[in-house]
Amino acid sequence: MQQIQAPKGTKDVLPSESYKWHYIERTMRELCSLYGAKELRTPIIEHTELFLRGVGDTTDIVQKEMYTFLDKGERSITLKPEGTAGMVRAFLENRLFNEPMPQKLYYLNSPTFRYEKPQAGRYREHHQFGVEFVGSYSPETDAEVILLAMTLFGKLGVEELSLHINSIGCGECRKAYNTALKEYLVGYLDEMCDTCRSRFDKNPMRIIDCKEPRCREIVKKAPRTIDYLCADCKKHFEGVKACLDAAGVPYVIDPDIVRGLDYYTGTVFEVISQRIGAQGAVCAGGRYNGLIEELGGSPLPAVGFGLGMERLLAVMENNGVEFPKPPQVKVYFAANGDEARLKAFVLSQQLRQRGISSEFDHMERSFKAQFKYANKLDAQYTAVIGDDELAAGAAKVKCMADGSEETVPFDKLGEYFS
Ligand code: ATP
Ligand code: MG
């Protein structure tokens, strides 16, 4: 019979890898707590409408990449293609706007689905860590969100990443910019790809982000948002830079970043690795002052980012980061005979109840093979129970590191290993 395989573009995280994820997740949680951010978990599925309105129907994600289906009640449902829209939906639905501002929220390990061509660093299911800080207009908030990401990379031992920042301005700046951009592009309309031609009227700024070589060539000399900022947006961007300077965070100003989602206003940024190939963006985000209103709330500003956990892991591995090893088994019971096996079963459970990891033979291995297995497990101690030990009511405990042996009464094992 043919074996069933995982859907294309998905990945299993094996036991030999999952401890790395745990380390990353732990570090993220600790860091979020230092910044006062709290976790908000949202469902994997949302009404499709949320992403049409939230992410924007001229974005690649919405136009080409969503996993959308009708459920049995004929509702159009979409698997989360990004984290922010769901967070904002939950924020509004649960009236978190009544809480003191800013609301600092984060999500972790959030399954994210995009129907893309699978390749290195690009999956159909990936996982994102992200933060959303809601309620503040101040440039310190943008800088703090960026700082949180950069601090995370530092804590995880990755120094090689570069921070690229830009401002795409507000609605006001965008009007002036769009006019200038369209004036420049209009002569090239025939040479552009179909998608960009349709973007020309709806959302011309997105053409800057096109991956088609011919479009890239055309936009090389096109105007950039950063030269069309209104006084307020200019001041805000200066403020963000001043905060990053004050915090000693290096960055480059990259006028090419416009981001692939419609909701951004003002600051946008990407954190890029040079070492993991073409899919080098590990983290991307920015300010989105219009999204909350767009999704039915009162106007509230916000800033956040999404970070691809698979790409982060790839960067860490590429940078030779040493992951803390998963904890070893502390005690392995090697038992000989049925009565001894039962004893090992019970004692093992007692140790676990005291928080001491322990293991015994599940495979009916020979006495000798049990020792071999204990070595494979890299157990710190073996506790031997044979006929003599049963009679004496004590196990022979061997420390695997130095080979020393001690006889420890069964009822004292808990204390001994604590
Ligand atoms: P890209 O330019 O690589 O397509 P994007 O602009 O679509 O990225 P975002 O929507 O900003 O990416 O998502 C945030 C982060 O999620 C990215 O920086 C990346 O680390 C990760 N990511 C996005 N799409 C994928 C994917 N298909 N597979 C793995 N990780 C992804
Ligand atoms: Mg993409």
CSV table of C-alpha atoms and ligand atoms in Angstrom, one decimal:
chain,number,residue,atom,x,y,z
A,1,MET,CA,0.0,0.0,0.0
A,2,GLN,CA,1.3,3.4,-0.8
A,3,GLN,CA,2.3,5.4,2.2
A,4,ILE,CA,0.6,8.7,2.8
A,5,GLN,CA,2.9,11.7,2.8
A,6,ALA,CA,2.7,15.1,4.4
A,7,PRO,CA,1.2,17.8,2.1
A,8,LYS,CA,3.7,19.6,0.0
A,9,GLY,CA,5.4,22.5,1.7
A,10,THR,CA,4.8,21.3,5.3
A,11,LYS,CA,7.3,20.0,7.7
A,12,ASP,CA,7.4,17.7,10.7
A,13,VAL,CA,9.4,18.9,13.7
A,14,LEU,CA,11.1,15.7,14.9
A,15,PRO,CA,12.0,14.9,18.5
A,16,SER,CA,15.6,15.5,17.5
A,17,GLU,CA,14.7,19.1,16.6
A,18,SER,CA,11.9,20.1,18.8
A,19,TYR,CA,14.1,20.9,21.8
A,20,LYS,CA,15.6,23.7,19.6
A,21,TRP,CA,12.1,25.1,19.1
A,22,HIS,CA,11.5,24.9,22.9
A,23,TYR,CA,14.6,27.0,23.5
A,24,ILE,CA,13.5,29.6,21.0
A,25,GLU,CA,10.0,29.7,22.4
A,26,ARG,CA,11.3,30.0,26.0
A,27,THR,CA,13.5,32.9,25.0
A,28,MET,CA,10.7,34.6,23.2
A,29,ARG,CA,8.4,34.3,26.2
A,30,GLU,CA,11.0,35.6,28.6
A,31,LEU,CA,11.8,38.5,26.4
A,32,CYS,CA,8.1,39.4,25.9
A,33,SER,CA,7.6,39.4,29.6
A,34,LEU,CA,10.5,41.8,30.0
A,35,TYR,CA,8.8,44.2,27.6
A,36,GLY,CA,5.4,43.8,29.3
A,37,ALA,CA,3.9,42.0,26.3
A,38,LYS,CA,1.2,39.4,27.0
A,39,GLU,CA,0.2,36.4,24.8
A,40,LEU,CA,-3.0,36.5,22.8
A,41,ARG,CA,-4.0,33.3,21.1
A,42,THR,CA,-6.3,33.4,18.2
A,43,PRO,CA,-7.9,30.6,16.1
A,44,ILE,CA,-6.1,29.2,13.0
A,45,ILE,CA,-9.3,29.8,10.9
A,46,GLU,CA,-11.0,33.2,10.4
A,47,HIS,CA,-13.7,34.5,8.1
A,48,THR,CA,-12.1,35.2,4.7
A,49,GLU,CA,-13.6,38.7,4.9
A,50,LEU,CA,-11.1,39.6,7.7
A,51,PHE,CA,-8.1,39.1,5.4
A,52,LEU,CA,-9.8,40.7,2.4
A,53,ARG,CA,-10.4,43.8,4.4
A,54,GLY,CA,-7.4,43.6,6.8
A,55,VAL,CA,-4.5,42.5,4.6
A,56,GLY,CA,-5.8,44.1,1.4
A,57,ASP,CA,-7.1,42.6,-1.8
A,58,THR,CA,-4.2,43.9,-3.9
A,59,THR,CA,-1.6,42.0,-1.9
A,60,ASP,CA,0.1,38.8,-3.1
A,61,ILE,CA,-1.1,37.1,0.0
A,62,VAL,CA,-4.8,37.7,-0.6
A,63,GLN,CA,-4.6,37.5,-4.4
A,64,LYS,CA,-2.6,34.3,-4.7
A,65,GLU,CA,-1.6,32.7,-1.5
A,66,MET,CA,-4.6,32.1,0.8
A,67,TYR,CA,-6.0,28.7,1.8
A,68,THR,CA,-9.7,29.5,1.5
A,69,PHE,CA,-12.5,27.0,1.5
A,70,LEU,CA,-16.3,26.8,2.2
A,71,ASP,CA,-17.1,25.0,5.4
A,72,LYS,CA,-20.2,22.7,5.7
A,73,GLY,CA,-22.3,25.8,6.5
A,74,GLU,CA,-21.2,27.4,3.2
A,75,ARG,CA,-19.1,30.0,5.1
A,76,SER,CA,-15.9,31.2,3.5
A,77,ILE,CA,-13.1,30.3,5.8
A,78,THR,CA,-9.4,31.0,5.5
A,79,LEU,CA,-6.4,29.5,7.3
A,80,LYS,CA,-4.5,32.3,8.8
A,81,PRO,CA,-2.0,33.7,6.2
A,82,GLU,CA,-0.5,36.2,8.7
A,83,GLY,CA,-0.9,37.1,12.3
A,84,THR,CA,-2.0,40.7,12.6
A,85,ALA,CA,-5.5,40.7,11.2
A,86,GLY,CA,-6.6,38.0,13.7
A,87,MET,CA,-5.0,39.8,16.6
A,88,VAL,CA,-6.8,43.0,15.7
A,89,ARG,CA,-10.1,41.1,15.3
A,90,ALA,CA,-9.7,39.5,18.7
A,91,PHE,CA,-8.6,42.9,20.2
A,92,LEU,CA,-11.8,44.5,19.0
A,93,GLU,CA,-14.2,41.5,19.6
A,94,ASN,CA,-13.0,41.2,23.2
A,95,ARG,CA,-13.0,44.9,23.8
A,96,LEU,CA,-9.3,45.1,24.8
A,97,PHE,CA,-9.5,48.8,23.9
A,98,ASN,CA,-11.1,49.3,27.3
A,99,GLU,CA,-7.8,48.2,28.9
A,100,PRO,CA,-5.1,50.7,29.7
A,101,MET,CA,-3.0,51.6,26.6
A,102,PRO,CA,-0.7,50.6,25.2
A,103,GLN,CA,-1.8,47.0,24.9
A,104,LYS,CA,1.3,45.0,24.2
A,105,LEU,CA,0.4,41.7,22.7
A,106,TYR,CA,2.3,38.8,21.3
A,107,TYR,CA,1.7,35.4,19.6
A,108,LEU,CA,4.0,32.5,19.3
A,109,ASN,CA,4.4,29.5,17.1
A,110,SER,CA,1.3,30.6,15.2
A,111,PRO,CA,0.7,28.2,12.2
A,112,THR,CA,0.6,30.4,9.1
A,113,PHE,CA,-0.6,29.2,5.7
A,114,ARG,CA,0.4,30.4,2.3
A,115,TYR,CA,-0.1,28.6,-1.0
A,116,GLU,CA,3.4,29.4,-2.3
A,117,LYS,CA,5.8,27.4,-4.4
A,118,PRO,CA,7.7,25.4,-1.7
A,119,GLN,CA,11.5,26.1,-1.7
A,120,ALA,CA,14.2,26.6,0.8
A,121,GLY,CA,12.8,28.9,3.5
A,122,ARG,CA,9.4,29.0,1.9
A,123,TYR,CA,6.7,26.6,3.1
A,124,ARG,CA,3.0,26.3,2.8
A,125,GLU,CA,2.7,26.0,6.5
A,126,HIS,CA,5.1,28.0,8.6
A,127,HIS,CA,5.1,29.4,12.1
A,128,GLN,CA,5.3,33.0,13.2
A,129,PHE,CA,6.2,34.8,16.3
A,130,GLY,CA,4.9,38.3,16.4
A,131,VAL,CA,4.1,41.3,18.6
A,132,GLU,CA,1.5,44.0,18.2
A,133,PHE,CA,1.7,47.1,20.4
A,134,VAL,CA,-1.6,48.9,20.2
A,135,GLY,CA,-2.6,52.5,21.2
A,136,SER,CA,0.5,54.6,20.9
A,137,TYR,CA,1.6,57.0,18.2
A,138,SER,CA,4.9,57.7,19.7
A,139,PRO,CA,8.1,56.9,17.8
A,140,GLU,CA,9.5,55.2,21.0
A,141,THR,CA,6.9,52.5,20.5
A,142,ASP,CA,8.1,51.8,16.9
A,143,ALA,CA,11.7,51.7,18.2
A,144,GLU,CA,10.7,49.5,21.2
A,145,VAL,CA,9.1,46.9,18.9
A,146,ILE,CA,12.2,46.9,16.7
A,147,LEU,CA,14.4,46.7,19.7
A,148,LEU,CA,12.5,43.7,21.0
A,149,ALA,CA,13.2,41.9,17.7
A,150,MET,CA,16.9,42.8,17.7
A,151,THR,CA,17.3,41.9,21.3
A,152,LEU,CA,15.8,38.5,20.6
A,153,PHE,CA,18.3,37.9,17.9
A,154,GLY,CA,21.1,38.9,20.2
A,155,LYS,CA,19.9,36.6,23.0
A,156,LEU,CA,19.7,33.7,20.5
A,157,GLY,CA,23.3,34.3,19.5
A,158,VAL,CA,22.7,35.7,16.0
A,159,GLU,CA,24.7,38.8,15.3
A,160,GLU,CA,24.8,38.8,11.5
A,161,LEU,CA,21.4,40.2,10.8
A,162,SER,CA,20.9,43.7,9.4
A,163,LEU,CA,18.0,45.9,10.2
A,164,HIS,CA,16.4,47.8,7.2
A,165,ILE,CA,14.0,50.6,7.9
A,166,ASN,CA,11.9,52.9,5.8
A,167,SER,CA,8.8,55.0,6.1
A,168,ILE,CA,5.9,54.7,3.6
A,169,GLY,CA,4.0,57.6,5.1
A,170,CYS,CA,0.4,58.2,5.9
A,171,GLY,CA,-2.6,58.6,3.5
A,172,GLU,CA,-1.7,62.2,2.9
A,173,CYS,CA,1.9,61.4,1.9
A,174,ARG,CA,0.6,58.5,-0.2
A,175,LYS,CA,-1.5,60.8,-2.4
A,176,ALA,CA,1.4,62.9,-3.4
A,177,TYR,CA,3.6,59.9,-3.8
A,178,ASN,CA,1.1,57.9,-5.9
A,179,THR,CA,0.8,60.9,-8.3
A,180,ALA,CA,4.6,61.1,-8.7
A,181,LEU,CA,4.9,57.3,-9.0
A,182,LYS,CA,2.2,57.0,-11.6
A,183,GLU,CA,3.6,59.8,-13.6
A,184,TYR,CA,6.9,57.9,-13.7
A,185,LEU,CA,5.4,54.5,-14.4
A,186,VAL,CA,2.8,55.4,-17.0
A,187,GLY,CA,5.3,55.3,-19.9
A,188,TYR,CA,6.3,51.7,-18.9
A,189,LEU,CA,2.8,50.3,-18.5
A,190,ASP,CA,3.1,48.0,-21.5
A,191,GLU,CA,6.3,46.5,-20.3
A,192,MET,CA,5.1,45.6,-16.8
A,193,CYS,CA,3.6,42.3,-15.7
A,194,ASP,CA,-0.1,41.8,-15.5
A,195,THR,CA,-0.3,42.0,-11.7
A,196,CYS,CA,1.6,45.4,-11.7
A,197,ARG,CA,-0.6,46.7,-14.5
A,198,SER,CA,-3.6,46.0,-12.3
A,199,ARG,CA,-1.8,47.5,-9.3
A,200,PHE,CA,-1.2,50.8,-11.2
A,201,ASP,CA,-4.7,52.1,-10.5
A,202,LYS,CA,-5.5,50.3,-7.3
A,203,ASN,CA,-2.3,50.5,-5.3
A,204,PRO,CA,0.7,51.6,-7.3
A,205,MET,CA,3.2,51.5,-4.4
A,206,ARG,CA,3.0,47.7,-4.4
A,207,ILE,CA,4.8,47.8,-7.8
A,208,ILE,CA,8.0,48.7,-6.0
A,209,ASP,CA,7.8,45.3,-4.3
A,210,CYS,CA,7.3,43.2,-7.5
A,211,LYS,CA,9.7,40.3,-7.9
A,212,GLU,CA,9.4,40.1,-11.7
A,213,PRO,CA,12.8,41.0,-13.2
A,214,ARG,CA,11.3,43.4,-15.9
A,215,CYS,CA,9.3,45.2,-13.2
A,216,ARG,CA,12.3,45.4,-10.9
A,217,GLU,CA,14.3,47.0,-13.7
A,218,ILE,CA,11.5,49.6,-14.3
A,219,VAL,CA,11.1,50.6,-10.7
A,220,LYS,CA,14.9,51.0,-10.1
A,221,LYS,CA,14.6,54.7,-10.9
A,222,ALA,CA,11.0,55.2,-9.7
A,223,PRO,CA,10.3,57.7,-6.9
A,224,ARG,CA,10.5,56.4,-3.3
A,225,THR,CA,8.0,57.1,-0.5
A,226,ILE,CA,10.7,58.4,1.8
A,227,ASP,CA,11.1,61.5,-0.4
A,228,TYR,CA,7.3,62.3,-0.2
A,229,LEU,CA,6.7,62.3,3.5
A,230,CYS,CA,4.5,65.0,5.0
A,231,ALA,CA,5.9,67.1,7.9
A,232,ASP,CA,4.4,64.8,10.6
A,233,CYS,CA,5.6,61.6,9.0
A,234,LYS,CA,9.0,63.0,8.5
A,235,LYS,CA,9.2,64.1,12.1
A,236,HIS,CA,7.9,60.7,13.3
A,237,PHE,CA,10.5,58.8,11.2
A,238,GLU,CA,13.3,61.1,12.6
A,239,GLY,CA,12.0,60.2,16.0
A,240,VAL,CA,12.3,56.5,15.4
A,241,LYS,CA,15.8,56.9,14.1
A,242,ALA,CA,16.8,59.0,17.1
A,243,CYS,CA,15.5,56.2,19.4
A,244,LEU,CA,17.4,53.5,17.6
A,245,ASP,CA,20.5,55.7,17.6
A,246,ALA,CA,20.1,56.3,21.3
A,247,ALA,CA,19.7,52.6,21.9
A,248,GLY,CA,22.8,51.8,19.8
A,249,VAL,CA,20.9,49.7,17.3
A,250,PRO,CA,22.5,49.9,13.9
A,251,TYR,CA,20.2,50.1,10.9
A,252,VAL,CA,20.2,51.0,7.2
A,253,ILE,CA,17.6,53.2,5.6
A,254,ASP,CA,16.2,51.2,2.7
A,255,PRO,CA,13.7,53.1,0.6
A,256,ASP,CA,12.9,49.9,-1.4
A,257,ILE,CA,10.9,48.4,1.5
A,258,VAL,CA,7.2,48.9,1.0
A,259,ARG,CA,6.0,45.6,2.6
A,260,GLY,CA,3.6,43.1,1.1
A,261,LEU,CA,0.5,43.9,3.2
A,262,ASP,CA,-1.8,46.9,2.6
A,263,TYR,CA,-2.2,47.9,6.2
A,264,TYR,CA,1.1,49.5,6.9
A,265,THR,CA,1.5,53.3,7.4
A,266,GLY,CA,4.7,55.2,8.4
A,267,THR,CA,7.5,53.0,9.7
A,268,VAL,CA,8.2,49.7,8.0
A,269,PHE,CA,11.2,47.4,8.6
A,270,GLU,CA,12.7,44.1,7.7
A,271,VAL,CA,15.5,42.1,9.4
A,272,ILE,CA,17.5,40.3,6.8
A,273,SER,CA,20.1,37.6,6.9
A,274,GLN,CA,22.7,37.3,4.2
A,275,ARG,CA,23.4,33.7,4.9
A,276,ILE,CA,20.2,31.7,4.3
A,277,GLY,CA,19.8,32.3,0.5
A,278,ALA,CA,17.1,34.2,-1.4
A,279,GLN,CA,14.5,34.0,1.4
A,280,GLY,CA,16.6,36.2,3.7
A,281,ALA,CA,13.9,38.2,5.5
A,282,VAL,CA,13.5,36.7,9.0
A,283,CYS,CA,11.3,39.4,10.5
A,284,ALA,CA,9.2,42.1,9.0
A,285,GLY,CA,6.8,44.7,10.4
A,286,GLY,CA,5.8,48.3,10.8
A,287,ARG,CA,3.2,50.7,11.9
A,288,TYR,CA,-0.4,50.2,10.9
A,289,ASN,CA,-2.5,53.2,12.1
A,290,GLY,CA,-5.5,52.6,9.9
A,291,LEU,CA,-6.1,48.8,10.3
A,292,ILE,CA,-8.1,48.9,13.6
A,293,GLU,CA,-10.5,51.4,12.1
A,294,GLU,CA,-10.7,49.5,8.9
A,295,LEU,CA,-11.8,46.4,10.8
A,296,GLY,CA,-14.6,48.3,12.6
A,297,GLY,CA,-12.9,49.8,15.6
A,298,SER,CA,-12.4,53.4,16.6
A,299,PRO,CA,-9.2,54.7,15.2
A,300,LEU,CA,-6.2,53.4,17.2
A,301,PRO,CA,-2.6,53.3,16.1
A,302,ALA,CA,-0.5,50.2,16.4
A,303,VAL,CA,2.9,48.8,15.4
A,304,GLY,CA,4.2,45.2,15.3
A,305,PHE,CA,6.1,42.6,13.4
A,306,GLY,CA,5.9,39.0,12.2
A,307,LEU,CA,8.9,36.7,12.5
A,308,GLY,CA,9.2,33.4,10.6
A,309,MET,CA,10.3,30.8,13.1
A,310,GLU,CA,11.6,28.4,10.5
A,311,ARG,CA,13.8,31.1,9.0
A,312,LEU,CA,15.0,32.1,12.5
A,313,LEU,CA,16.0,28.5,13.2
A,314,ALA,CA,17.8,28.3,9.8
A,315,VAL,CA,19.7,31.4,10.6
A,316,MET,CA,20.7,30.1,14.0
A,317,GLU,CA,21.9,26.8,12.6
A,318,ASN,CA,23.7,28.6,9.9
A,319,ASN,CA,25.4,30.8,12.5
A,320,GLY,CA,26.5,27.8,14.4
A,321,VAL,CA,24.5,28.6,17.5
A,322,GLU,CA,24.8,25.9,20.2
A,323,PHE,CA,21.3,25.0,21.4
A,324,PRO,CA,21.1,24.0,25.1
A,325,LYS,CA,20.7,20.2,25.1
A,326,PRO,CA,17.4,18.7,26.3
A,327,PRO,CA,17.7,17.5,29.8
A,328,GLN,CA,19.0,13.9,30.2
A,329,VAL,CA,17.1,11.1,32.0
A,330,LYS,CA,18.3,11.3,35.6
A,331,VAL,CA,17.7,7.7,36.7
A,332,TYR,CA,17.4,4.5,34.7
A,333,PHE,CA,16.1,1.5,36.5
A,334,ALA,CA,17.6,-1.8,35.3
A,335,ALA,CA,15.5,-4.6,36.6
A,336,ASN,CA,15.9,-8.4,36.5
A,337,GLY,CA,12.8,-10.6,36.9
A,338,ASP,CA,9.1,-9.8,37.1
A,339,GLU,CA,9.1,-8.7,40.7
A,340,ALA,CA,12.0,-6.4,40.1
A,341,ARG,CA,10.4,-5.0,37.0
A,342,LEU,CA,7.2,-4.1,39.0
A,343,LYS,CA,9.4,-2.4,41.6
A,344,ALA,CA,11.2,-0.4,38.9
A,345,PHE,CA,7.8,0.6,37.5
A,346,VAL,CA,6.6,1.8,40.9
A,347,LEU,CA,9.8,3.6,41.9
A,348,SER,CA,10.1,5.3,38.6
A,349,GLN,CA,6.6,6.7,39.1
A,350,GLN,CA,7.5,7.9,42.6
A,351,LEU,CA,10.6,9.7,41.4
A,352,ARG,CA,8.7,11.4,38.6
A,353,GLN,CA,6.2,12.6,41.2
A,354,ARG,CA,9.0,14.4,42.9
A,355,GLY,CA,10.1,16.0,39.7
A,356,ILE,CA,13.0,13.6,39.0
A,357,SER,CA,13.0,12.2,35.4
A,358,SER,CA,13.3,8.4,35.4
A,359,GLU,CA,12.9,5.5,33.0
A,360,PHE,CA,12.7,1.8,33.1
A,361,ASP,CA,12.6,-1.0,30.6
A,362,HIS,CA,9.4,-1.2,28.5
A,363,MET,CA,10.8,-3.6,25.9
A,364,GLU,CA,11.5,-6.7,28.0
A,365,ARG,CA,15.2,-6.4,27.2
A,366,SER,CA,17.7,-8.7,28.8
A,367,PHE,CA,19.4,-7.3,31.9
A,368,LYS,CA,22.5,-6.6,29.9
A,369,ALA,CA,20.6,-4.9,27.1
A,370,GLN,CA,19.0,-2.6,29.7
A,371,PHE,CA,22.4,-1.2,30.6
A,372,LYS,CA,23.2,-0.6,27.0
A,373,TYR,CA,20.0,1.2,26.6
A,374,ALA,CA,20.7,3.3,29.7
A,375,ASN,CA,23.9,4.4,28.0
A,376,LYS,CA,22.0,5.3,24.8
A,377,LEU,CA,19.6,7.4,26.8
A,378,ASP,CA,22.7,9.1,28.4
A,379,ALA,CA,21.1,8.5,31.8
A,380,GLN,CA,22.9,10.2,34.7
A,381,TYR,CA,22.4,7.2,37.0
A,382,THR,CA,21.4,3.6,36.8
A,383,ALA,CA,19.6,2.0,39.7
A,384,VAL,CA,19.9,-1.8,39.6
A,385,ILE,CA,17.2,-4.0,41.0
A,386,GLY,CA,17.8,-7.8,41.0
A,387,ASP,CA,16.9,-10.6,43.5
A,388,ASP,CA,19.6,-9.4,46.0
A,389,GLU,CA,18.4,-5.8,45.9
A,390,LEU,CA,14.8,-6.9,46.3
A,391,ALA,CA,15.7,-8.9,49.3
A,392,ALA,CA,17.6,-6.0,50.8
A,393,GLY,CA,15.0,-3.4,49.9
A,394,ALA,CA,17.7,-1.2,48.3
A,395,ALA,CA,18.8,-0.5,44.8
A,396,LYS,CA,22.4,-0.4,43.7
A,397,VAL,CA,22.9,3.1,42.3
A,398,LYS,CA,25.7,3.8,39.8
A,399,CYS,CA,26.7,7.3,38.8
A,400,MET,CA,27.5,7.0,35.1
A,401,ALA,CA,29.9,10.0,35.1
A,402,ASP,CA,32.4,8.6,37.6
A,403,GLY,CA,31.4,5.0,37.9
A,404,SER,CA,30.9,5.3,41.7
A,405,GLU,CA,28.3,3.0,43.3
A,406,GLU,CA,26.1,3.2,46.3
A,407,THR,CA,23.4,1.2,47.8
A,408,VAL,CA,20.3,3.3,48.5
A,409,PRO,CA,17.1,2.0,50.2
A,410,PHE,CA,14.1,2.1,48.0
A,411,ASP,CA,12.3,4.5,50.2
A,412,LYS,CA,15.3,6.9,50.3
A,413,LEU,CA,15.7,7.1,46.5
A,414,GLY,CA,13.6,10.2,46.2
A,415,GLU,CA,15.7,12.1,48.7
A,416,TYR,CA,18.9,10.8,47.2
A,417,PHE,CA,18.2,12.1,43.8
A,418,SER,CA,16.5,15.4,44.8
B,1,ATP,P1,8.8,37.0,1.6
B,1,ATP,O1,9.3,38.3,1.0
B,1,ATP,O2,9.9,36.1,1.9
B,1,ATP,O3,7.7,36.4,0.8
B,1,ATP,P2,6.8,38.2,3.2
B,1,ATP,O4,6.9,39.6,2.9
B,1,ATP,O5,5.7,37.5,2.4
B,1,ATP,O6,8.2,37.4,3.0
B,1,ATP,P3,5.7,38.5,5.8
B,1,ATP,O7,4.3,38.5,5.3
B,1,ATP,O8,6.2,39.8,6.2
B,1,ATP,O9,6.6,37.9,4.7
B,1,ATP,O10,5.9,37.5,7.0
B,1,ATP,C1,6.7,37.7,8.1
B,1,ATP,C2,7.8,36.6,8.1
B,1,ATP,O11,7.3,35.3,8.0
B,1,ATP,C3,8.8,36.7,7.0
B,1,ATP,O12,9.8,37.7,7.2
B,1,ATP,C4,9.4,35.3,6.9
B,1,ATP,O13,10.4,35.2,7.9
B,1,ATP,C5,8.2,34.5,7.3
B,1,ATP,N1,7.6,33.9,6.1
B,1,ATP,C6,6.7,34.4,5.3
B,1,ATP,N2,6.3,33.6,4.3
B,1,ATP,C7,6.9,32.4,4.6
B,1,ATP,C8,6.9,31.1,4.1
B,1,ATP,N3,6.1,30.8,3.0
B,1,ATP,N4,7.6,30.1,4.6
B,1,ATP,C9,8.4,30.4,5.7
B,1,ATP,N5,8.4,31.6,6.3
B,1,ATP,C10,7.7,32.6,5.8
B,2,MG,MG,5.6,36.3,0.7
